[in-house]
Coordinates of C-alpha atoms and ligand atoms in Angstrom, one line a residue:
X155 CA 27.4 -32.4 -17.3
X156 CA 24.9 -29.6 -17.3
X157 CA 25.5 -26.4 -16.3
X158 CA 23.4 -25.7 -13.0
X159 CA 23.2 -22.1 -12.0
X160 CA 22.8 -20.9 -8.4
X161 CA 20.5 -19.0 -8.1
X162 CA 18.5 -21.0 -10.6
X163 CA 18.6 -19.3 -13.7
X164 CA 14.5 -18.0 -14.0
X165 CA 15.7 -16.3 -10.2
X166 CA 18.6 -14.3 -12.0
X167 CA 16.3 -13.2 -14.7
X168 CA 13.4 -11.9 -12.3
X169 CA 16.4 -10.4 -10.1
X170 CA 17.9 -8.6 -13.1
X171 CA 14.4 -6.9 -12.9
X172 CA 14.0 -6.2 -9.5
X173 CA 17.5 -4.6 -9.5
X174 CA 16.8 -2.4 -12.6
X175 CA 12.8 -1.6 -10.4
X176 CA 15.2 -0.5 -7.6
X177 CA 17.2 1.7 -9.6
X178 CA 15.0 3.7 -12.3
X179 CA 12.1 3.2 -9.6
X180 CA 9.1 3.0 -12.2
X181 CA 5.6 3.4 -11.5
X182 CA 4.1 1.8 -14.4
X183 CA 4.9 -1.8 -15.1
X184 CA 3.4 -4.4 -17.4
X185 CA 5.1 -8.2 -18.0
X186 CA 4.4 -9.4 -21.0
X187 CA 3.7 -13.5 -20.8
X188 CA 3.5 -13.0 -17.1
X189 CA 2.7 -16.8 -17.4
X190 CA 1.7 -18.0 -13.4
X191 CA 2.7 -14.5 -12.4
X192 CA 5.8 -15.3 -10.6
X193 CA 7.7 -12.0 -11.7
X194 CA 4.5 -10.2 -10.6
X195 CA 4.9 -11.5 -7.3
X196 CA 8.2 -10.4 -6.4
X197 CA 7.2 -6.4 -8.0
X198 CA 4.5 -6.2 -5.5
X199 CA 6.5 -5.2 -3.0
X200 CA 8.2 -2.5 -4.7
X201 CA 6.1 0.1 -3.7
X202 CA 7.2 2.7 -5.8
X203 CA 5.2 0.6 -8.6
X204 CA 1.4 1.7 -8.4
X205 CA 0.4 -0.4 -11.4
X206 CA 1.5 -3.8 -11.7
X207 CA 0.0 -5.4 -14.7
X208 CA 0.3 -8.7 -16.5
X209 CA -0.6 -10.1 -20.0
X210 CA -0.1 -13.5 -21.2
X211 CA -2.4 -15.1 -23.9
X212 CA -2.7 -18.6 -21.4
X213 CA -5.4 -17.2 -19.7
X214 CA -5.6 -20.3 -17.5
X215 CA -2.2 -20.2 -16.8
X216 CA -2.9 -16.4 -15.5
X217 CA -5.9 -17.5 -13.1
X218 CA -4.0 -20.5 -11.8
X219 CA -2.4 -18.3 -9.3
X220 CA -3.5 -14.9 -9.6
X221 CA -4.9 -14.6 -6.2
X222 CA -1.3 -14.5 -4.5
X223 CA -1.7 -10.9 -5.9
X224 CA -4.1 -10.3 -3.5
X225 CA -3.5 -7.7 -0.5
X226 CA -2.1 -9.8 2.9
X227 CA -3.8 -9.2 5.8
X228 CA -0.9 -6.7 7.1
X229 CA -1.9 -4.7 4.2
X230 CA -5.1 -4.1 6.1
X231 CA -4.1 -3.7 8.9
X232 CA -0.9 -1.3 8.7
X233 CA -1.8 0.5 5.1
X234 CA 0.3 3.0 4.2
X235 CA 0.1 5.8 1.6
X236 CA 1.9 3.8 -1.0
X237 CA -0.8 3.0 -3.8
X238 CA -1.0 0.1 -6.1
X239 CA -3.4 -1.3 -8.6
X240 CA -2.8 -4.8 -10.2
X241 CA -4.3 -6.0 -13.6
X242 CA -4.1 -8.8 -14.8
X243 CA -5.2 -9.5 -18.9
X244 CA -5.6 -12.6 -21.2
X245 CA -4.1 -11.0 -24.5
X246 CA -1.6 -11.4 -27.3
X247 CA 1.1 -9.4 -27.8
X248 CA 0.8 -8.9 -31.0
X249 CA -2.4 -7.2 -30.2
X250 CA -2.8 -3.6 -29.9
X251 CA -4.6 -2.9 -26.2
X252 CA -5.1 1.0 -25.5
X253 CA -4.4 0.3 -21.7
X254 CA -1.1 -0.9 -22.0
X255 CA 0.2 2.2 -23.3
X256 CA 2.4 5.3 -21.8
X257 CA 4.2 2.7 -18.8
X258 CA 7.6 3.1 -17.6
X259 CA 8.8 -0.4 -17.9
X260 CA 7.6 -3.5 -20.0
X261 CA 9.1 -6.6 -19.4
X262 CA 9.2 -9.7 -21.8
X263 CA 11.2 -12.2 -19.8
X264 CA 11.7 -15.5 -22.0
X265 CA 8.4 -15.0 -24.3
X266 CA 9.6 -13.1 -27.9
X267 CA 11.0 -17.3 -28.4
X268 CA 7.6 -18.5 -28.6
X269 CA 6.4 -16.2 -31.3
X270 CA 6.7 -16.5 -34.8
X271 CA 9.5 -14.1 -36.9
X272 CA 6.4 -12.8 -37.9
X273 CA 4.6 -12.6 -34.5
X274 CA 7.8 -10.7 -33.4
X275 CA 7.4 -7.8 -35.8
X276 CA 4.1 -7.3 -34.6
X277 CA 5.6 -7.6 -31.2
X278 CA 7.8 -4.9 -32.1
X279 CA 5.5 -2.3 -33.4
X280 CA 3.0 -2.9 -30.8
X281 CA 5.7 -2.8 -27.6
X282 CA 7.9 -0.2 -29.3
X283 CA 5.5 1.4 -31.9
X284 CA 2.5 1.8 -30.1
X285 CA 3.0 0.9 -26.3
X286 CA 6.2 3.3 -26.5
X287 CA 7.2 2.3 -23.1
X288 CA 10.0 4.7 -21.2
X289 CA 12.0 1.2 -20.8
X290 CA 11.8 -2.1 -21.9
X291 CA 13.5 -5.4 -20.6
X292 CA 14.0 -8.4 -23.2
X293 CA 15.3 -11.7 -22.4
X294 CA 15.4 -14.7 -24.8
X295 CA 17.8 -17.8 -24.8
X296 CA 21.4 -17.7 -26.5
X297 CA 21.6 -20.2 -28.5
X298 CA 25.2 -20.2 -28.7
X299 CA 25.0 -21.5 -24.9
X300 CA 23.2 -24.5 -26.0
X301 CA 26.2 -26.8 -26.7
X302 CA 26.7 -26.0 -22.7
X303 CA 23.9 -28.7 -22.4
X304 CA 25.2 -31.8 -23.5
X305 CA 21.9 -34.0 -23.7
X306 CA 19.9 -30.7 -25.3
X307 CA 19.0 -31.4 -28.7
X308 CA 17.2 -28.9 -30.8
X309 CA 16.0 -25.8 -28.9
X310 CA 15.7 -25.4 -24.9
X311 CA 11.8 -26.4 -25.0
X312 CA 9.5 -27.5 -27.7
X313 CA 7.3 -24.4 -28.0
X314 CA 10.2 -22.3 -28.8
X315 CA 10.2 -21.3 -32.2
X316 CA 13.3 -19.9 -32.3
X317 CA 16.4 -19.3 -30.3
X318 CA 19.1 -16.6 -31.4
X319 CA 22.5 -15.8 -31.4
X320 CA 24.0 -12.8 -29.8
X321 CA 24.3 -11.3 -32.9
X322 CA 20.7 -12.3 -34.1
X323 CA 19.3 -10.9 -31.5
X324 CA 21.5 -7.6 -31.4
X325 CA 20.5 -7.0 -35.1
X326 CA 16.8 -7.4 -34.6
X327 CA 17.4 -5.6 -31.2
X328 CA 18.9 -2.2 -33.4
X329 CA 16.6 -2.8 -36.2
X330 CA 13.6 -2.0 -33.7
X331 CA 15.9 1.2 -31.8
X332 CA 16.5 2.7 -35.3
X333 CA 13.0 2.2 -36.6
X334 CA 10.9 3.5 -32.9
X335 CA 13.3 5.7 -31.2
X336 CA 15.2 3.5 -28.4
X337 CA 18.6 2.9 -27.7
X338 CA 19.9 -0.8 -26.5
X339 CA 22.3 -2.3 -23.8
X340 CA 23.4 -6.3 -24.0
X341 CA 24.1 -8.3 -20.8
X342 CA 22.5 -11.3 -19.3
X343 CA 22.5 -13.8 -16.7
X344 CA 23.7 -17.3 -16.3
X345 CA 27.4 -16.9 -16.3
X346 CA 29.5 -19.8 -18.5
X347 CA 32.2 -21.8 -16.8
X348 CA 35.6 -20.0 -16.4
X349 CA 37.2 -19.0 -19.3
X350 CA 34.3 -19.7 -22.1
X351 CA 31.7 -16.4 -20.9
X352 CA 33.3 -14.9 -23.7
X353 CA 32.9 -17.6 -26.2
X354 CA 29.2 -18.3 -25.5
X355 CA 28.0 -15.6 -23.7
X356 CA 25.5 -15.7 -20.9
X357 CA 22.7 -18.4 -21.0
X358 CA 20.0 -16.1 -21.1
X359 CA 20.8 -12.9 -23.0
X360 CA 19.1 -9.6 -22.2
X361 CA 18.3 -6.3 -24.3
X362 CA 17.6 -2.8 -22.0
X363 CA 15.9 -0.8 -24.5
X364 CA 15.5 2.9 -22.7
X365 CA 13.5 5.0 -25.3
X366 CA 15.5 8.5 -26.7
X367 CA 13.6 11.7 -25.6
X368 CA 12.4 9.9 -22.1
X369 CA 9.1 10.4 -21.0
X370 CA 8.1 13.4 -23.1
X371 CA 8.6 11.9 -26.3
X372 CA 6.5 9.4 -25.1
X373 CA 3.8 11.7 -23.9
X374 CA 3.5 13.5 -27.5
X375 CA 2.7 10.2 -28.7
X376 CA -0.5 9.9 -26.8
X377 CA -2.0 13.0 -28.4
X378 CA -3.1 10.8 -31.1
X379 CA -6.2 8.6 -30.0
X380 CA -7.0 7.4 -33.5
X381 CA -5.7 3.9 -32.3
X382 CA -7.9 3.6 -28.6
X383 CA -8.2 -0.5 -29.1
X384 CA -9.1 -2.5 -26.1
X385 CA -8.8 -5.6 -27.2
X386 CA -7.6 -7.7 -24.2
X387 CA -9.5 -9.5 -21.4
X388 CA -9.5 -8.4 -17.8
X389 CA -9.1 -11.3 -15.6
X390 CA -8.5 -9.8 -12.0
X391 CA -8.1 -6.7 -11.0
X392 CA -7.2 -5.2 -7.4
X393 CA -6.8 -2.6 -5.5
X394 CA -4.8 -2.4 -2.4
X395 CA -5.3 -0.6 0.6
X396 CA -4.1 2.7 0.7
X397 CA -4.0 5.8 3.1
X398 CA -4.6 7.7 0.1
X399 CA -8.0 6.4 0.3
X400 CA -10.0 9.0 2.9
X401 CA -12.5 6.0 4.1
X402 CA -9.4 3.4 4.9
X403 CA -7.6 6.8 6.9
X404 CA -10.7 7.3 8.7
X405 CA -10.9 3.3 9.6
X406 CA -7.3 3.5 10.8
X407 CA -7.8 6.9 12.5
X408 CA -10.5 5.6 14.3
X409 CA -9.0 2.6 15.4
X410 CA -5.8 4.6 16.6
X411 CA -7.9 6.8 18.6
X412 CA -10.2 4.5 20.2
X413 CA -7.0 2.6 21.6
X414 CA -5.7 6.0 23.0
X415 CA -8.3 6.7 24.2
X416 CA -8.9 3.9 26.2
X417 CA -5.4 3.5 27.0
X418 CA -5.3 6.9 28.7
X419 CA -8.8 6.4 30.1
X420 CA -6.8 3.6 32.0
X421 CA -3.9 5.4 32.9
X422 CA -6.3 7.9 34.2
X423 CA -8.7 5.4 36.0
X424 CA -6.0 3.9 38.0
X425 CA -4.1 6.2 39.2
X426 CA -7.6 7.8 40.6
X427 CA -8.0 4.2 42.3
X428 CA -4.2 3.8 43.1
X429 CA -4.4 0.4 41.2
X430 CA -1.1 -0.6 39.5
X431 CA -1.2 0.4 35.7
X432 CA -1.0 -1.6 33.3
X433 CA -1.4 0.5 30.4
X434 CA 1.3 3.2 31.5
X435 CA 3.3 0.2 32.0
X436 CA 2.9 0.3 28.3
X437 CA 3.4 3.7 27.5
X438 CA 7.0 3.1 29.3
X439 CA 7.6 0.0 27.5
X440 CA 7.1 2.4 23.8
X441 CA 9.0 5.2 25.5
X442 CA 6.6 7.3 25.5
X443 CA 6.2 7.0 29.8
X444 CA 7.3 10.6 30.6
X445 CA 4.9 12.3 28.1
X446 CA 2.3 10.1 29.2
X447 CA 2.7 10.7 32.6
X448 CA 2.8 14.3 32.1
X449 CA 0.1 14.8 30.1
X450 CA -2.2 12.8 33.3
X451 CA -0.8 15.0 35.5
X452 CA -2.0 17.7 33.9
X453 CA -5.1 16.2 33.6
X454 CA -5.5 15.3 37.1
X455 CA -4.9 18.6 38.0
X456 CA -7.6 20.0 35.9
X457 CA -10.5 17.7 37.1
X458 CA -9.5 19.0 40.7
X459 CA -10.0 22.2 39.7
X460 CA -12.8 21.7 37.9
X461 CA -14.3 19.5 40.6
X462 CA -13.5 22.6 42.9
X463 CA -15.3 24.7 40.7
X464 CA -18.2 22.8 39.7
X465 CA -18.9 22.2 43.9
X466 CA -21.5 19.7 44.1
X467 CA -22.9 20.5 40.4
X468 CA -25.0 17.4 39.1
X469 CA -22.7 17.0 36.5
X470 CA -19.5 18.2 35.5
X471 CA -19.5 20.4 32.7
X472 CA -16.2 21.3 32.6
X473 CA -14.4 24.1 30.8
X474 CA -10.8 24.1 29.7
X475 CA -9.0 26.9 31.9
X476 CA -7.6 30.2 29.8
X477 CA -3.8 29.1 29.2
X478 CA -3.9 25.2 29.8
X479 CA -3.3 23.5 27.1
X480 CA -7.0 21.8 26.9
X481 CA -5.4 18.6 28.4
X482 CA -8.1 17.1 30.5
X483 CA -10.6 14.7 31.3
X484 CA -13.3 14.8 33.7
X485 CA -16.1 12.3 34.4
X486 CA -19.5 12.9 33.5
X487 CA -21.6 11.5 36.6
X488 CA -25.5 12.4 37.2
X489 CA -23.0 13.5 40.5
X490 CA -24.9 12.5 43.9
X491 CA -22.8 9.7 44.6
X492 CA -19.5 8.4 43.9
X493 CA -21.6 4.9 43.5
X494 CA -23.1 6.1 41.0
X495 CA -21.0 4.9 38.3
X496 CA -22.7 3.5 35.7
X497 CA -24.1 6.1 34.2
X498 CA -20.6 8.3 33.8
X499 CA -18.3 8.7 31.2
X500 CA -14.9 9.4 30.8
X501 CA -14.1 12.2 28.1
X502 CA -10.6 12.2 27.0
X503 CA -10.3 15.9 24.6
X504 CA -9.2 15.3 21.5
X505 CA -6.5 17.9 22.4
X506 CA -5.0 14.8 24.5
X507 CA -5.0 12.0 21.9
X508 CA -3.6 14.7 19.7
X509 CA -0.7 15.2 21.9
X510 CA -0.8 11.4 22.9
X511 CA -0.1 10.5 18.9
X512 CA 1.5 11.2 16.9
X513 CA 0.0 8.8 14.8
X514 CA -3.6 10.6 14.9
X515 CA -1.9 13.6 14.8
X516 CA -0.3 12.4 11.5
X517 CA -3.2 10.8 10.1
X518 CA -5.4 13.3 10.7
X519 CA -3.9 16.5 9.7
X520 CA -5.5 19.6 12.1
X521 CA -7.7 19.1 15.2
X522 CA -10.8 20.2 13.3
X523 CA -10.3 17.3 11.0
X524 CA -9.7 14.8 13.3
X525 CA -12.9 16.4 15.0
X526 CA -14.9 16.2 11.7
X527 CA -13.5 12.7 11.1
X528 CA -14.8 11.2 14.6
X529 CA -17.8 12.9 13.9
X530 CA -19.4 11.3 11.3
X531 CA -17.7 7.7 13.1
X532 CA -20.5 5.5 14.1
X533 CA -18.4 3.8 16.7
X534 CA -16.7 6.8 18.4
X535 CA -19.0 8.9 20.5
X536 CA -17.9 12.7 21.2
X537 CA -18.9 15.0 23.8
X538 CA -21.7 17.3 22.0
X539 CA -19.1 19.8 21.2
X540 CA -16.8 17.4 19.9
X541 CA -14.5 18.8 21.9
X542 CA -13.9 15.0 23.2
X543 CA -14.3 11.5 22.8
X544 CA -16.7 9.7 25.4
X545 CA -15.7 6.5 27.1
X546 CA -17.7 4.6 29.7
X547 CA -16.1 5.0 32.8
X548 CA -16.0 1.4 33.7
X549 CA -16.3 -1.7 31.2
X550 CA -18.4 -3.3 33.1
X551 CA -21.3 -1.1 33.8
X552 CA -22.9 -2.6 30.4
X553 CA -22.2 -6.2 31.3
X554 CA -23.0 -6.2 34.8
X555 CA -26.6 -3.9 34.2
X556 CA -27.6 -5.4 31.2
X557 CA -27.7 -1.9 29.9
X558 CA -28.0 -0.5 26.2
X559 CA -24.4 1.3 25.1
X560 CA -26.2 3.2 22.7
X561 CA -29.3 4.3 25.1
X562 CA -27.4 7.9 25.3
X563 CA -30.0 9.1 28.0
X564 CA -28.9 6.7 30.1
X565 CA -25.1 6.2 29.4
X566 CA -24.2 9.8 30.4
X567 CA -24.0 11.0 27.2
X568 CA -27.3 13.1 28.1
X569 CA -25.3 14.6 30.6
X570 CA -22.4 15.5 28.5
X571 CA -24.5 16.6 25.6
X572 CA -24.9 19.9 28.2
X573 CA -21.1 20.5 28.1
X574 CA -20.6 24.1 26.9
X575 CA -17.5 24.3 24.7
X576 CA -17.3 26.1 21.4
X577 CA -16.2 24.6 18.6
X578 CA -13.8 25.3 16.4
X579 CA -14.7 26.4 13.1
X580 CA -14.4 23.3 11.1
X581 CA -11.7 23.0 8.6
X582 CA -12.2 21.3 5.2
X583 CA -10.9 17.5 5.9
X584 CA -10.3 17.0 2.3
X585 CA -7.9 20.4 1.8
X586 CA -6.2 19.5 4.9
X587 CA -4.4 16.0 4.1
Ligands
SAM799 N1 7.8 -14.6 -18.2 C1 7.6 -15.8 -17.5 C2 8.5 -15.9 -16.3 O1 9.5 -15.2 -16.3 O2 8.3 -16.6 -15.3 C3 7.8 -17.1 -18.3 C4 7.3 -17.0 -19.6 S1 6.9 -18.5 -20.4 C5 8.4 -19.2 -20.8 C6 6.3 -17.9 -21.9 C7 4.9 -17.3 -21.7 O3 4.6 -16.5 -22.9 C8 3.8 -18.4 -21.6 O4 3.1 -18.1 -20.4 C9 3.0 -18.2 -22.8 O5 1.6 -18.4 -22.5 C10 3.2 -16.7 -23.1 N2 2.9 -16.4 -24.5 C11 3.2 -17.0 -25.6 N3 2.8 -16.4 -26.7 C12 2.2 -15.3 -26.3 C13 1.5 -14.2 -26.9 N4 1.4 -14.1 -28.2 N5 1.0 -13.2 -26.1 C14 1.1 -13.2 -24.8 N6 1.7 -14.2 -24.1 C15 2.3 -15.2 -24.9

């Protein structure tokens, strides 16, 4: 009877790998015969890693599924500021390539077995000599589990051109520590039955190589760039979305503030109408009912006073009062009739979707940055001073008058382009985050 491992024996191997990622958390990590990419796929979500590369020399092996590399939609959607690049190569490992060198992790899971003793020197001086990884991870069958599998005859598959014994592969394992400055653990994975581990070993045995002098050594070695070969084939290479990217943070800041926005617009609108809420039905649902609640209070307030003190003015350009905290709105009305809708706005100050967020507030860094973000925002529209975002006070003034959003004479946005704030002085986004 065979021995059948649970979880299948290629799981252990990847695993041993992800446990030893979760660990010594590297940043830099190249498989070497990444075959269909499987290992790959499980190191994407470590997010500590920010380049995930692959070689194998089966280039249409690589392609067959390289695209389950690619971002998910979430990664869109919900970025975060973890980074990570993925490169994929079609290349030999017994080929120098300058852009596999200086990583903190190469891993050779079941490949040195299908080179020749010859290959595997040059596998040797080009992982250890040249790459000079901070760690390395080898794994290659032991052949003294092999009577284990009773109809196995010869080695485990046909392309294998060697399998080694423990002590085979410990000696070439030393042999390549003494000659490129590494030191060497021996373990494995796929456990023998009870009472012969010791006997045969594990069915796959496995060489952590950890290189003496850590990462300083290794840098020393790059001084020299007499050897700057690049003589492997890019076959995919990607990106994904990060926060560290100032165009995705903008895209997400924008989209976070435009839902504030309108949510407190809402908020706003119908407590003015006495309409049940929705949306602060919301904010109650995410806790965040109280603050909400407040912060429309406030504003509420303020838009009574500054309806007070703008009388019958045409419009309402409103100023913040001396020691509120700027939290307002006020509606932006050509002002002779309440019926008059359509052509006002809602302006929610940024000081409120500050406060609102902590999200923008997060994202964004300082008030003048979120101001200068917005700014330059092709779908956001802010009061002159950009003191405020601009809303249409009703949805459906567009729809039902067949009116142009982006007409700003006619939107209100004429109106509010006469507000009279000062702004602050701007701060420099890119200093700020
Ligand atoms: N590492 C894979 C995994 O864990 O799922 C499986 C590796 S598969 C058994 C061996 C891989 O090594 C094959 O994809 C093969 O194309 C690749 N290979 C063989 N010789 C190579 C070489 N000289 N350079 C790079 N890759 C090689």
């Amino acid at each position: 009877m065979e021995p059948m491992f649970s979880p299948p024996l290629h799981r252990q191997r990847h695993q041993f790998v992800i446990d030893f990622v979760k660990r010594y958390k590297p940043k830099k990590v190249v498989d070497l015969g990444c075959s269909e990419c499987s290992l790959l796929k499980k190191l994407k979500f470590h997010r500590e890693i920010e380049l995930l590369v692959g070689v194998d020399i089966n280039g249409a092996n690589v392609k067959k599924k390289m695209h389950g590399l690619a971002p998910i939609s979430t990664d869109y959607l919900q970025p975060s500021y973890d980074q990570l690049r993925v490169e994929l190569y079609q290349g030999s490992v017994t080929q120098k390539d300058a852009r596999l060198r200086g990583f903190d992790l190469v891993t050779s899971i079941e490949l040195i077995e299908h080179l020749t003793l010859a290959d595997v020197e040059c596998f040797s001086e080009v992982v250890f000599g040249y790459m000079t990884p901070g760690s390395v991870i080898i794994s290659t069958p032991n052949s003294e589990f092999n009577p284990l599998f009773p109809r196995l005859a010869g080695f485990r598959h046909s392309d294998h051109k060697f399998e080694w014994t423990r002590a085979e592969f410990k000696s070439w394992a030393l042999k390549v520590c003494l000659e490129y400055g590494y030191e060497v653990t021996f373990t494995g994975v796929g456990q023998a039955p009870p009472g012969q581990q010791e006997g045969v070993g594990f069915c796959s045995q496995i060489g952590v190589f950890h290189r003496r002098g850590g990462r300083e050594c290794c840098n020393m070695l790059f001084c020299d760039h007499t050897e700057n070969v690049f003589s492997y084939t890019l076959l995919y290479s990607i990106n994904y979305p990060s926060l560290h990217d100032n165009n995705i943070k903008r895209r997400v800041l924008v989209s976070e503030v435009l839902y504030w926005a309108e949510k407190l617009k809402r908020s706003w609108m119908a407590k003015k109408t006495g309409e049940r809420d929705d949306t602060f039905t919301l904010c109650q649902a995410e806790g965040e009912g109280e603050d909400c609640l407040r912060a429309l209070e406030r504003n509420m307030e303020m838009e009574e006073k500054q309806t007070a003190a703008c009388g019958a003015a045409m419009r309402n350009t409103v100023e913040p009062q001396d020691g509120e905290d700027g939290g307002l709105f006020w509606t932006n009305d050509r002002g002779e009739q309440e019926s008059s809708a359509l052509h006002r706005c809602v302006c929610v100050p940024l000081t409120l979707l500050w406060s609102s967020s902590q999200k923008v507030s997060a994202l964004s860094g300082s008030l003048s940055n979120l101001r200068h973000l917005l700014m330059d925002d092709p779908e956001v529209k802010l009061s002159p001073d950009g003191s405020a975002v601009l809303l249409n006070y009703q949805e459906q003034d567009h729809e039902n008058e067949g009116e142009d959003p982006d007409d700003l004479e006619d939107s209100g946005y004429a109106e509010a382009r006469q507000c009279s704030h000062t702004a602050e002085p701007e701060e420099d986004w890119e200093a700020n985050v």
